[in-house]
C-alpha cells in the first residue's frame, strides 16, 4: 500500500500470492448485457495488470428494485458471468442492495507466483512504453450521453472495453517486463504519472504515437469532455510538460478517463520489439510503442 498499486497483493506461501481488487460503477452504455461485460472486464483488469490470473469473483450490485425491471439486472449479471468464464474464473457469490442508482461490478481474487508480480513502479532507464488499447472511451461515452456519438463509435468502445487484458498480461509475463499498470480513471497521463512518481526516472510520451479512436478527435473539439478529464489534468499538471505544438484535442485524449482501458507496460528496449510483435500476432492489433523511460528530468513526463 506504500505506492498506489492497482491491487492488493498478499503472499500466502513462497510460491503463491493472492491479488485482491474491487471495482463497480454506474452504467456507461445503454445495453445491460454489454454493461455487465464491461464492468466485469474492468474489475478483472487490475489482476491482469499485476500479471496474475483471476480465480474467483463476487458480484457487487446496487439496484433500484422499485423502479427498474429485474430482467435488466439478469442481463447485466449474464454479461458479467460470461466474462468471468472467459477469464476461466468462477463466480462464488456476491451482495446486492436496493439503491436509487444502478451500479454493478465485481470483487475479484486472483493468484500469482510472488516472484512474478509486476508492480507499477520498476521502470528502468531506456525502457520502452507499450500501450495495448486505444484511448477515448471517456470522450465517446460522454458523447453517447449527449446523443452525439455514432453507433459505430459506440460499438468500437464497447468491443474495446469488454476485451479482457488477459492475452496482453500473459504475453508480458512470457517476455518479462519491468513495470505495468492499467489505464483507467486517471487517463493515460495520470496512470503514467503514478508509474514514475517518487522514482529516479522520467518519461517521454510521443503524443503522435498514442493510439486513440479516430472519432474522439471531432468529439473532443465539440466539447464532449468528461468532468473527470479536467480533474485529471489539474491534478497532474505539475508533473507533465506538454509540447505547445500538441493540439488541444490530443492533450484532452491523453487525460481522458478510461473505463476498462489497456495495459501500459514498461519493457526493456531489447524485449520491446518481440513483445509488440507477439501482441500484434495475437490480435492485440492497436498495441503501440508510445514512449520511453529517461534519466532526466526524474519524476516528470515530457509529452512531445
Ligand atoms: Co488499475
Ligand atoms: Co481498479
Coordinates of N, CA, C and O and ligand atoms in Angstrom, one line a residue, residues 5-7 21 23 42 45-47 49-50 181-184 191, ligand 1:
X5 N -0.8 1.0 -5.8 CA -0.8 -0.2 -6.7 C -2.2 -0.4 -7.2 O -3.2 0.1 -6.6
X6 N -2.3 -1.2 -8.3 CA -3.6 -1.5 -8.9 C -4.4 -2.4 -8.0 O -5.7 -2.4 -8.1
X7 N -3.8 -3.2 -7.2 CA -4.5 -4.2 -6.5 C -3.7 -4.6 -5.2 O -2.5 -4.3 -5.1
X21 N -8.9 -7.2 -5.6 CA -9.3 -5.9 -6.2 C -10.8 -5.8 -6.3 O -11.5 -6.9 -6.4
X23 N -14.1 -3.3 -8.0 CA -14.4 -2.1 -8.9 C -15.9 -2.2 -9.3 O -16.4 -3.3 -9.7
X42 N -13.5 -4.7 -16.6 CA -12.8 -3.7 -15.9 C -12.4 -4.1 -14.5 O -11.2 -3.9 -14.1
X45 N -9.4 -6.4 -14.6 CA -8.2 -5.8 -15.3 C -7.0 -5.6 -14.3 O -5.8 -5.7 -14.7
X46 N -7.3 -5.2 -13.1 CA -6.2 -4.9 -12.1 C -5.4 -6.2 -11.8 O -4.3 -6.1 -11.5
X47 N -6.1 -7.3 -11.9 CA -5.4 -8.6 -11.7 C -4.4 -8.8 -12.8 O -3.2 -9.2 -12.7
X49 N -3.2 -6.5 -14.7 CA -2.1 -5.5 -14.7 C -0.9 -6.0 -13.8 O 0.2 -5.5 -14.1
X50 N -1.2 -6.8 -12.8 CA -0.1 -7.3 -12.0 C 0.5 -8.6 -12.5 O 1.4 -9.2 -11.9
X181 N 0.8 -1.1 -15.4 CA -0.4 -0.6 -14.8 C -1.5 -0.7 -15.9 O -1.2 -0.8 -17.0
X182 N -2.8 -0.6 -15.5 CA -3.8 -0.5 -16.5 C -4.3 1.0 -16.5 O -4.3 1.7 -15.5
X183 N -4.7 1.4 -17.7 CA -5.1 2.8 -17.9 C -6.6 2.9 -17.6 O -7.4 2.3 -18.4
X184 N -7.0 3.5 -16.5 CA -8.4 3.7 -16.2 C -8.7 5.1 -15.9 O -8.4 6.0 -16.7
X191 N -2.1 7.8 -15.1 CA -1.5 6.5 -14.7 C 0.0 6.4 -15.0 O 0.8 5.8 -14.2
Ligands
LIG1 CO1 -5.6 -0.3 -12.2

